[in-house]
Amino acid sequence: MANVKNQNPNNHHKHHHLHALLIPYPFQGHVNPFVHLAIKLASQGITVTFVNTHYNHHQINSGDIFAGVRSESGLDIRYATVSDGLPIGFDRSLNHDQYQSSLLHVFSAHVEELVASLVGEGVNVMIADTFFVWPSVVAKKFGLVCVSFWTEAALVFSLYYHMDLLRIHGHFGAQESRGDLIDYVPGVKAINPKDTASYLQETDISSVVHQIIIKAFEDVKKVDFVLCNTIHQFENRTIQALNSKIPFYAIGPIIPFNLQTGSSVTTSLWSESDCTQWLDAKPDGSVIYISFGSYAHVTKKDLVEIAHGILMSKVNFVWVVRPDIVSSDENNPLPEKFESEAGDRGIVIPWCCQMTVLSHRSIGGFLTHCGWNSILESIWCEVPLLCFPLLTDQVTNRKLVVDDWEIGMNLCEDRGFVERDEVKMSIDRLMCGKSRDEVKEAIRRVKMSLEGALTNDGSSEKNLGLFIDGLWAKVGITNGKA
Ligand SMILES: O=c1ccn([C@@H]2O[C@H](COP(=O)(O)OP(=O)(O)O[C@H]3O[C@H](CO)[C@@H](O)[C@H](O)[C@H]3O)[C@@H](O)[C@H]2O)c(=O)[nH]1
């Protein structure tokens, strides 16, 4: 299995034992990197207990998701489930705010019960998603070292971390937000407020998501370590500045490499369609892959414009149209004759194994909502991006991809206005325009940085080592062994 190393027999800490409890925010874009972090840590000889919610466990429908990895590679990864506070049949997509409220107010009580039952098994570290509002409290209660895992870019972390500064300057939480550049956040080069996470741009900051973010970023100031799914080379200054406040380790990219070598952990919350045979029949680089991730909704109006733009462009496509992409009570959001008009040029599927699709030789572009995992996976597969950010960090990720790294293009210049002619033109530009070669070249360079970070003396591998040393030191102290 790629990226999985054997336990190091010379580990100078062999007399102790680390056992980490990993608790992802229960969304696909968080579960995926947590699963691969679990494998990474277990490959370093750490015992891991991975926690899925009952609901996600039920959706994944594959029993103990680590059974295969355990038997093939002997990694000590255990699996536990916990209630998110709602019945399994509850429609979490349709009732987003109730779901988030349950995670905000109820989830920690269930987590505490689980942790209480596991401390007897030697759990001494908790690695929880930064979006949770309770990690430092729960960790303290059970005497665990507390680690926060941030599954987005360090830039986004830094802006949330400095919300108080943004507030003082009137860039967050003001009745009328300022439009001038934000040029005072340590380690962050001047940024247009329009490029910050959508939640930072909203004037009403009383929503449940705002309550979560505000509380979560108070809590993260009390944890022992932060891990981030980025690389030093991408966000050097931002990471350095954060490091002066909190031990912050860039250990990315954490993506499903194992899919390329056959051994895998099932994480998909929807069942996957296999389109490999269809892709096999298409010429190299001729297909655009389209997906808007697992979380965001798209309006029917925008979806219809995109559909027409795709038809007009004449390129081949694979389009993931999640069953709830508009809303789970809207069954068929695409224009009536879309699939028949597309004919053999394209397929529409509810979900797929994204890494398998992206790494197929026929894929030449990715129309994406700019979820952070999608960006890392696309870079890894050297697939240029067409950006259609919808909300949250996706807005900032677009800036990184298009303006800073130049590895992608905008779908629409005005984010609020999607129009079929512009969609067609953008798809054509990405797939066969003059600037395509430059974008391809840039993405190759960025991919090299990602690869470099993962070599033995690469920055992410070094940071992982430093983090684990830090864990040992902390566990030693909390165990009174120093
Ligand atoms: O058909 C599909 C579509 C997606 N994926 C996978 O699902 C994950 C999606 O993650 P991401 O691209 O980050 O998007 P979201 O699901 O939208 O993720 C949420 O979480 C991310 C960070 O954790 C944020 O960057 C996003 O904005 C937020 O919406 C990726 O690993 C994809 O490989 C599949 O396997 N099959």
mmCIF file of C-alpha atoms in Angstrom, residues 21-348:
data_model
loop_
_atom_site.group_PDB
_atom_site.id
_atom_site.type_symbol
_atom_site.label_atom_id
_atom_site.label_comp_id
_atom_site.label_asym_id
_atom_site.label_seq_id
_atom_site.Cartn_x
_atom_site.Cartn_y
_atom_site.Cartn_z
ATOM 1 C CA LEU A 21 -9.028 8.519 18.984
ATOM 2 C CA LEU A 22 -9.891 10.147 15.632
ATOM 3 C CA ILE A 23 -13.217 11.976 15.373
ATOM 4 C CA PRO A 24 -14.022 13.610 12.011
ATOM 5 C CA TYR A 25 -16.784 16.137 11.480
ATOM 6 C CA PRO A 26 -19.398 13.789 10.014
ATOM 7 C CA PHE A 27 -19.305 15.140 6.453
ATOM 8 C CA GLN A 28 -17.730 13.388 3.472
ATOM 9 C CA GLY A 29 -15.092 16.085 2.939
ATOM 10 C CA HIS A 30 -13.898 15.559 6.508
ATOM 11 C CA VAL A 31 -14.324 11.789 6.877
ATOM 12 C CA ASN A 32 -12.113 11.179 3.827
ATOM 13 C CA PRO A 33 -8.977 12.979 5.067
ATOM 14 C CA PHE A 34 -9.497 11.612 8.581
ATOM 15 C CA VAL A 35 -9.553 8.048 7.244
ATOM 16 C CA HIS A 36 -6.272 8.600 5.462
ATOM 17 C CA LEU A 37 -4.778 10.360 8.453
ATOM 18 C CA ALA A 38 -5.734 7.267 10.475
ATOM 19 C CA ILE A 39 -3.772 5.088 8.059
ATOM 20 C CA LYS A 40 -0.807 7.454 8.126
ATOM 21 C CA LEU A 41 -0.643 7.475 11.918
ATOM 22 C CA ALA A 42 -1.157 3.745 12.274
ATOM 23 C CA SER A 43 1.670 3.264 9.777
ATOM 24 C CA GLN A 44 3.896 5.056 12.286
ATOM 25 C CA GLY A 45 3.040 2.498 14.953
ATOM 26 C CA ILE A 46 0.275 4.458 16.653
ATOM 27 C CA THR A 47 -2.882 2.603 17.641
ATOM 28 C CA VAL A 48 -5.885 4.384 16.195
ATOM 29 C CA THR A 49 -9.559 4.164 17.052
ATOM 30 C CA PHE A 50 -11.537 5.813 14.286
ATOM 31 C CA VAL A 51 -15.015 7.100 15.100
ATOM 32 C CA ASN A 52 -17.830 7.360 12.571
ATOM 33 C CA THR A 53 -21.328 8.493 13.411
ATOM 34 C CA HIS A 54 -24.046 5.810 13.341
ATOM 35 C CA TYR A 55 -25.561 7.678 10.411
ATOM 36 C CA ASN A 56 -22.372 7.715 8.324
ATOM 37 C CA HIS A 57 -21.669 4.117 9.247
ATOM 38 C CA HIS A 58 -25.135 3.231 8.006
ATOM 39 C CA GLN A 59 -24.656 5.247 4.782
ATOM 40 C CA ILE A 60 -21.266 3.719 4.019
ATOM 41 C CA ASN A 61 -22.855 0.320 4.553
ATOM 42 C CA SER A 62 -19.648 -1.629 4.657
ATOM 43 C CA GLY A 63 -19.215 -2.825 8.252
ATOM 44 C CA ASP A 64 -15.838 -2.107 9.856
ATOM 45 C CA ILE A 65 -14.329 0.033 7.106
ATOM 46 C CA PHE A 66 -10.762 -0.736 8.201
ATOM 47 C CA ALA A 67 -11.124 -4.540 8.218
ATOM 48 C CA GLY A 68 -9.325 -4.867 4.851
ATOM 49 C CA VAL A 69 -6.432 -2.552 5.703
ATOM 50 C CA ARG A 70 -5.998 -4.260 9.055
ATOM 51 C CA SER A 71 -5.751 -7.720 7.629
ATOM 52 C CA GLU A 72 -3.558 -6.715 4.659
ATOM 53 C CA SER A 73 -1.063 -4.505 6.441
ATOM 54 C CA GLY A 74 -1.438 -5.412 10.104
ATOM 55 C CA LEU A 75 -2.145 -1.814 11.083
ATOM 56 C CA ASP A 76 -3.786 -1.386 14.475
ATOM 57 C CA ILE A 77 -6.811 0.657 13.439
ATOM 58 C CA ARG A 78 -9.958 0.022 15.408
ATOM 59 C CA TYR A 79 -13.404 1.242 14.527
ATOM 60 C CA ALA A 80 -16.174 2.659 16.698
ATOM 61 C CA THR A 81 -19.465 4.421 16.049
ATOM 62 C CA VAL A 82 -21.347 7.075 17.950
ATOM 63 C CA SER A 83 -24.711 8.818 17.680
ATOM 64 C CA ASP A 84 -24.794 12.339 16.225
ATOM 65 C CA GLY A 85 -27.900 12.929 18.305
ATOM 66 C CA LEU A 86 -30.472 12.349 15.550
ATOM 67 C CA PRO A 87 -32.294 9.226 14.376
ATOM 68 C CA ILE A 88 -30.736 7.484 11.356
ATOM 69 C CA GLY A 89 -33.742 8.127 9.123
ATOM 70 C CA PHE A 90 -33.600 11.918 9.645
ATOM 71 C CA ASP A 91 -32.939 13.792 6.361
ATOM 72 C CA ARG A 92 -29.790 15.670 7.290
ATOM 73 C CA SER A 93 -29.411 17.312 3.898
ATOM 74 C CA LEU A 94 -32.926 18.742 3.856
ATOM 75 C CA ASN A 95 -32.689 19.834 7.503
ATOM 76 C CA HIS A 96 -29.184 21.203 7.476
ATOM 77 C CA ASP A 97 -29.569 23.622 10.380
ATOM 78 C CA GLN A 98 -31.113 21.056 12.724
ATOM 79 C CA TYR A 99 -28.279 18.691 11.859
ATOM 80 C CA GLN A 100 -25.664 21.333 12.584
ATOM 81 C CA SER A 101 -27.502 22.279 15.792
ATOM 82 C CA SER A 102 -27.373 18.706 16.938
ATOM 83 C CA LEU A 103 -23.625 18.635 16.249
ATOM 84 C CA LEU A 104 -23.256 21.901 18.126
ATOM 85 C CA HIS A 105 -25.334 21.060 21.188
ATOM 86 C CA VAL A 106 -25.831 17.300 21.490
ATOM 87 C CA PHE A 107 -22.947 15.461 19.883
ATOM 88 C CA SER A 108 -20.373 16.044 22.596
ATOM 89 C CA ALA A 109 -22.512 14.216 25.172
ATOM 90 C CA HIS A 110 -22.418 11.106 22.986
ATOM 91 C CA VAL A 111 -18.703 11.534 22.375
ATOM 92 C CA GLU A 112 -18.065 11.774 26.104
ATOM 93 C CA GLU A 113 -19.869 8.490 26.671
ATOM 94 C CA LEU A 114 -17.759 6.853 23.995
ATOM 95 C CA VAL A 115 -14.493 8.268 25.312
ATOM 96 C CA ALA A 116 -15.391 7.111 28.835
ATOM 97 C CA SER A 117 -15.808 3.590 27.485
ATOM 98 C CA LEU A 118 -12.470 3.718 25.621
ATOM 99 C CA VAL A 119 -10.048 5.206 28.131
ATOM 100 C CA GLY A 120 -9.700 1.744 29.646
ATOM 101 C CA GLU A 121 -8.236 0.617 26.305
ATOM 102 C CA GLY A 122 -5.330 3.008 26.664
ATOM 103 C CA VAL A 123 -6.561 5.948 24.577
ATOM 104 C CA ASN A 124 -4.266 8.865 25.429
ATOM 105 C CA VAL A 125 -4.688 11.210 22.442
ATOM 106 C CA MET A 126 -7.777 12.699 20.836
ATOM 107 C CA ILE A 127 -7.598 14.039 17.286
ATOM 108 C CA ALA A 128 -10.842 15.857 16.562
ATOM 109 C CA ASP A 129 -12.008 18.040 13.711
ATOM 110 C CA THR A 130 -11.368 21.760 14.212
ATOM 111 C CA PHE A 131 -15.054 22.444 13.480
ATOM 112 C CA PHE A 132 -16.099 20.776 16.730
ATOM 113 C CA VAL A 133 -16.721 23.174 19.595
ATOM 114 C CA TRP A 134 -15.767 20.826 22.421
ATOM 115 C CA PRO A 135 -12.411 19.026 21.856
ATOM 116 C CA SER A 136 -10.336 20.848 24.478
ATOM 117 C CA VAL A 137 -13.049 20.359 27.119
ATOM 118 C CA VAL A 138 -13.554 16.647 26.453
ATOM 119 C CA ALA A 139 -9.818 15.993 26.187
ATOM 120 C CA LYS A 140 -9.167 17.757 29.465
ATOM 121 C CA LYS A 141 -11.911 15.833 31.231
ATOM 122 C CA PHE A 142 -10.329 12.507 30.251
ATOM 123 C CA GLY A 143 -6.687 13.592 30.492
ATOM 124 C CA LEU A 144 -6.048 13.203 26.745
ATOM 125 C CA VAL A 145 -3.594 15.112 24.613
ATOM 126 C CA CYS A 146 -5.772 17.264 22.376
ATOM 127 C CA VAL A 147 -5.077 17.558 18.667
ATOM 128 C CA SER A 148 -7.180 19.519 16.201
ATOM 129 C CA PHE A 149 -7.195 18.446 12.552
ATOM 130 C CA TRP A 150 -7.992 21.192 10.039
ATOM 131 C CA THR A 151 -9.019 19.688 6.707
ATOM 132 C CA GLU A 152 -8.852 22.949 4.756
ATOM 133 C CA ALA A 153 -6.147 25.436 3.736
ATOM 134 C CA ALA A 154 -4.013 27.163 6.403
ATOM 135 C CA LEU A 155 -5.081 30.516 4.933
ATOM 136 C CA VAL A 156 -8.711 29.787 5.806
ATOM 137 C CA PHE A 157 -7.713 28.631 9.292
ATOM 138 C CA SER A 158 -5.748 31.808 9.823
ATOM 139 C CA LEU A 159 -8.627 34.088 8.828
ATOM 140 C CA TYR A 160 -11.013 32.303 11.208
ATOM 141 C CA TYR A 161 -8.351 32.240 13.903
ATOM 142 C CA HIS A 162 -8.072 36.002 13.621
ATOM 143 C CA MET A 163 -11.829 36.705 13.576
ATOM 144 C CA ASP A 164 -11.344 39.110 16.483
ATOM 145 C CA LEU A 165 -8.955 41.192 14.373
ATOM 146 C CA LEU A 166 -11.380 41.159 11.446
ATOM 147 C CA ARG A 167 -14.140 42.324 13.806
ATOM 148 C CA ILE A 168 -12.033 45.177 15.202
ATOM 149 C CA HIS A 169 -11.317 46.375 11.670
ATOM 150 C CA GLY A 170 -14.974 46.080 10.636
ATOM 151 C CA HIS A 171 -14.311 43.246 8.159
ATOM 152 C CA PHE A 172 -16.462 40.753 10.076
ATOM 153 C CA GLY A 173 -19.711 41.050 11.966
ATOM 154 C CA ALA A 174 -20.253 44.708 11.070
ATOM 155 C CA GLN A 175 -23.599 45.928 9.791
ATOM 156 C CA GLU A 176 -21.927 47.109 6.667
ATOM 157 C CA SER A 177 -18.787 45.175 5.892
ATOM 158 C CA ARG A 178 -15.770 47.024 4.592
ATOM 159 C CA GLY A 179 -14.702 46.314 1.045
ATOM 160 C CA ASP A 180 -11.055 47.326 1.277
ATOM 161 C CA LEU A 181 -8.206 44.839 1.482
ATOM 162 C CA ILE A 182 -7.509 42.903 4.667
ATOM 163 C CA ASP A 183 -3.809 43.549 5.128
ATOM 164 C CA TYR A 184 -3.235 43.091 8.847
ATOM 165 C CA VAL A 185 -3.605 39.364 9.500
ATOM 166 C CA PRO A 186 -0.187 38.010 10.490
ATOM 167 C CA GLY A 187 1.368 35.961 7.705
ATOM 168 C CA VAL A 188 -1.510 36.588 5.286
ATOM 169 C CA LYS A 189 -0.768 38.686 2.235
ATOM 170 C CA ALA A 190 -3.406 41.375 1.603
ATOM 171 C CA ILE A 191 -6.651 39.685 0.667
ATOM 172 C CA ASN A 192 -9.872 41.030 -0.786
ATOM 173 C CA PRO A 193 -12.815 40.419 1.584
ATOM 174 C CA LYS A 194 -14.611 38.847 -1.416
ATOM 175 C CA ASP A 195 -12.005 36.064 -1.326
ATOM 176 C CA THR A 196 -12.522 35.158 2.317
ATOM 177 C CA ALA A 197 -14.705 32.228 3.388
ATOM 178 C CA SER A 198 -18.381 32.929 2.686
ATOM 179 C CA TYR A 199 -19.245 32.861 6.392
ATOM 180 C CA LEU A 200 -16.833 35.722 7.046
ATOM 181 C CA GLN A 201 -18.561 37.793 4.374
ATOM 182 C CA GLU A 202 -22.087 37.416 5.705
ATOM 183 C CA THR A 203 -23.455 40.319 7.742
ATOM 184 C CA ASP A 204 -25.887 38.221 9.792
ATOM 185 C CA ILE A 205 -23.552 36.173 11.935
ATOM 186 C CA SER A 206 -26.206 34.618 14.164
ATOM 187 C CA SER A 207 -26.660 31.418 12.094
ATOM 188 C CA VAL A 208 -25.920 28.035 13.603
ATOM 189 C CA VAL A 209 -22.825 27.706 11.387
ATOM 190 C CA HIS A 210 -21.529 31.024 12.694
ATOM 191 C CA GLN A 211 -22.116 29.883 16.268
ATOM 192 C CA ILE A 212 -20.116 26.754 15.466
ATOM 193 C CA ILE A 213 -17.225 28.575 13.823
ATOM 194 C CA ILE A 214 -16.945 31.202 16.547
ATOM 195 C CA LYS A 215 -16.995 28.618 19.352
ATOM 196 C CA ALA A 216 -14.742 26.181 17.502
ATOM 197 C CA PHE A 217 -12.083 28.842 17.016
ATOM 198 C CA GLU A 218 -12.218 29.745 20.684
ATOM 199 C CA ASP A 219 -11.753 26.085 21.523
ATOM 200 C CA VAL A 220 -8.888 25.488 19.111
ATOM 201 C CA LYS A 221 -6.826 28.084 20.979
ATOM 202 C CA LYS A 222 -6.707 25.619 23.882
ATOM 203 C CA VAL A 223 -5.587 22.471 22.067
ATOM 204 C CA ASP A 224 -2.065 21.041 22.196
ATOM 205 C CA PHE A 225 -1.438 20.689 18.445
ATOM 206 C CA VAL A 226 -3.052 21.544 15.136
ATOM 207 C CA LEU A 227 -2.569 19.370 12.056
ATOM 208 C CA CYS A 228 -3.403 20.821 8.661
ATOM 209 C CA ASN A 229 -3.980 19.140 5.324
ATOM 210 C CA THR A 230 -1.734 21.484 3.396
ATOM 211 C CA ILE A 231 1.965 21.691 2.604
ATOM 212 C CA HIS A 232 4.546 24.131 3.834
ATOM 213 C CA GLN A 233 5.503 25.166 0.290
ATOM 214 C CA PHE A 234 1.933 26.341 -0.480
ATOM 215 C CA GLU A 235 1.423 28.514 2.565
ATOM 216 C CA ASN A 236 4.795 29.112 4.092
ATOM 217 C CA ARG A 237 4.267 32.567 5.623
ATOM 218 C CA THR A 238 0.786 31.833 6.926
ATOM 219 C CA ILE A 239 1.966 28.643 8.595
ATOM 220 C CA GLN A 240 5.006 30.333 10.125
ATOM 221 C CA ALA A 241 2.865 33.100 11.601
ATOM 222 C CA LEU A 242 0.386 30.589 13.028
ATOM 223 C CA ASN A 243 3.254 28.609 14.477
ATOM 224 C CA SER A 244 4.238 31.526 16.636
ATOM 225 C CA LYS A 245 0.850 31.156 18.375
ATOM 226 C CA ILE A 246 0.083 27.449 18.314
ATOM 227 C CA PRO A 247 2.004 24.303 17.303
ATOM 228 C CA PHE A 248 0.721 24.018 13.740
ATOM 229 C CA TYR A 249 1.903 21.197 11.465
ATOM 230 C CA ALA A 250 1.348 21.066 7.707
ATOM 231 C CA ILE A 251 1.271 17.341 6.957
ATOM 232 C CA GLY A 252 -0.571 17.159 3.642
ATOM 233 C CA PRO A 253 -1.501 16.128 1.163
ATOM 234 C CA ILE A 254 -3.716 13.588 2.852
ATOM 235 C CA ILE A 255 -5.640 12.062 -0.014
ATOM 236 C CA PRO A 256 -6.618 8.491 -0.973
ATOM 237 C CA PHE A 257 -3.330 7.375 -2.534
ATOM 238 C CA ASN A 258 -4.178 3.793 -1.679
ATOM 239 C CA LEU A 259 -6.831 3.713 -4.397
ATOM 240 C CA GLN A 260 -4.072 3.723 -6.939
ATOM 241 C CA THR A 261 -2.565 0.584 -5.484
ATOM 242 C CA GLY A 262 -5.709 -1.454 -5.044
ATOM 243 C CA SER A 263 -6.112 -1.596 -1.291
ATOM 244 C CA SER A 264 -8.811 0.715 -0.073
ATOM 245 C CA VAL A 265 -11.083 1.830 2.718
ATOM 246 C CA THR A 266 -14.675 2.488 1.741
ATOM 247 C CA THR A 267 -15.693 5.983 2.762
ATOM 248 C CA SER A 268 -18.373 7.034 0.275
ATOM 249 C CA LEU A 269 -21.699 8.030 1.798
ATOM 250 C CA TRP A 270 -23.449 7.267 -1.520
ATOM 251 C CA SER A 271 -22.955 4.154 -3.604
ATOM 252 C CA GLU A 272 -20.381 4.614 -6.335
ATOM 253 C CA SER A 273 -21.030 4.182 -10.054
ATOM 254 C CA ASP A 274 -18.096 2.711 -11.942
ATOM 255 C CA CYS A 275 -17.544 4.609 -15.178
ATOM 256 C CA THR A 276 -14.120 3.175 -16.015
ATOM 257 C CA GLN A 277 -15.352 1.273 -19.078
ATOM 258 C CA TRP A 278 -17.010 4.380 -20.443
ATOM 259 C CA LEU A 279 -13.847 6.407 -19.844
ATOM 260 C CA ASP A 280 -11.686 3.699 -21.437
ATOM 261 C CA ALA A 281 -13.436 4.347 -24.755
ATOM 262 C CA LYS A 282 -12.630 8.070 -24.761
ATOM 263 C CA PRO A 283 -9.460 9.733 -26.123
ATOM 264 C CA ASP A 284 -6.773 11.021 -23.722
ATOM 265 C CA GLY A 285 -7.628 14.290 -21.995
ATOM 266 C CA SER A 286 -10.975 14.624 -23.786
ATOM 267 C CA VAL A 287 -13.378 14.341 -20.832
ATOM 268 C CA ILE A 288 -14.301 17.001 -18.310
ATOM 269 C CA TYR A 289 -15.189 15.649 -14.871
ATOM 270 C CA ILE A 290 -17.859 17.682 -13.075
ATOM 271 C CA SER A 291 -18.628 17.437 -9.375
ATOM 272 C CA PHE A 292 -19.708 19.838 -6.686
ATOM 273 C CA GLY A 293 -18.690 17.671 -3.733
ATOM 274 C CA SER A 294 -20.802 16.226 -0.990
ATOM 275 C CA TYR A 295 -22.160 19.175 0.903
ATOM 276 C CA ALA A 296 -23.110 22.242 -1.085
ATOM 277 C CA HIS A 297 -26.385 22.689 -2.916
ATOM 278 C CA VAL A 298 -26.668 24.324 -6.322
ATOM 279 C CA THR A 299 -29.756 26.237 -7.391
ATOM 280 C CA LYS A 300 -31.826 24.650 -10.109
ATOM 281 C CA LYS A 301 -31.369 27.786 -12.205
ATOM 282 C CA ASP A 302 -27.550 27.544 -12.093
ATOM 283 C CA LEU A 303 -27.649 23.811 -12.712
ATOM 284 C CA VAL A 304 -29.772 24.297 -15.821
ATOM 285 C CA GLU A 305 -27.407 26.988 -17.178
ATOM 286 C CA ILE A 306 -24.424 24.722 -16.560
ATOM 287 C CA ALA A 307 -26.239 21.838 -18.283
ATOM 288 C CA HIS A 308 -26.882 23.951 -21.390
ATOM 289 C CA GLY A 309 -23.306 25.233 -21.381
ATOM 290 C CA ILE A 310 -22.046 21.645 -21.291
ATOM 291 C CA LEU A 311 -24.259 20.662 -24.222
ATOM 292 C CA MET A 312 -23.128 23.686 -26.234
ATOM 293 C CA SER A 313 -19.445 22.995 -25.571
ATOM 294 C CA LYS A 314 -19.445 19.570 -27.258
ATOM 295 C CA VAL A 315 -16.792 18.145 -24.912
ATOM 296 C CA ASN A 316 -17.131 14.715 -23.335
ATOM 297 C CA PHE A 317 -18.149 14.752 -19.691
ATOM 298 C CA VAL A 318 -18.786 12.734 -16.536
ATOM 299 C CA TRP A 319 -21.153 14.669 -14.284
ATOM 300 C CA VAL A 320 -21.749 13.688 -10.691
ATOM 301 C CA VAL A 321 -25.256 14.896 -9.883
ATOM 302 C CA ARG A 322 -25.721 13.974 -6.236
ATOM 303 C CA PRO A 323 -29.313 12.960 -5.432
ATOM 304 C CA ASP A 324 -29.710 16.039 -3.186
ATOM 305 C CA ILE A 325 -27.672 18.455 -5.283
ATOM 306 C CA VAL A 326 -30.533 20.956 -5.473
ATOM 307 C CA SER A 327 -32.516 19.563 -2.559
ATOM 308 C CA SER A 328 -33.514 16.077 -1.497
ATOM 309 C CA ASP A 329 -37.103 16.805 -2.483
ATOM 310 C CA GLU A 330 -36.176 17.807 -6.050
ATOM 311 C CA ASN A 331 -35.899 14.547 -7.994
ATOM 312 C CA ASN A 332 -34.737 15.480 -11.442
ATOM 313 C CA PRO A 333 -33.092 18.882 -11.599
ATOM 314 C CA LEU A 334 -31.487 18.583 -15.064
ATOM 315 C CA PRO A 335 -33.286 19.819 -18.197
ATOM 316 C CA GLU A 336 -35.687 17.200 -19.514
ATOM 317 C CA LYS A 337 -33.788 16.022 -22.603
ATOM 318 C CA PHE A 338 -30.298 16.650 -21.220
ATOM 319 C CA GLU A 339 -29.079 13.057 -21.266
ATOM 320 C CA SER A 340 -30.607 12.156 -24.619
ATOM 321 C CA GLU A 341 -29.136 15.280 -26.198
ATOM 322 C CA ALA A 342 -25.739 14.511 -24.740
ATOM 323 C CA GLY A 343 -25.896 10.958 -26.157
ATOM 324 C CA ASP A 344 -22.603 9.098 -25.909
ATOM 325 C CA ARG A 345 -20.731 12.328 -25.170
ATOM 326 C CA GLY A 346 -21.505 12.228 -21.498
ATOM 327 C CA ILE A 347 -22.783 10.351 -18.495
ATOM 328 C CA VAL A 348 -24.573 11.545 -15.392
#
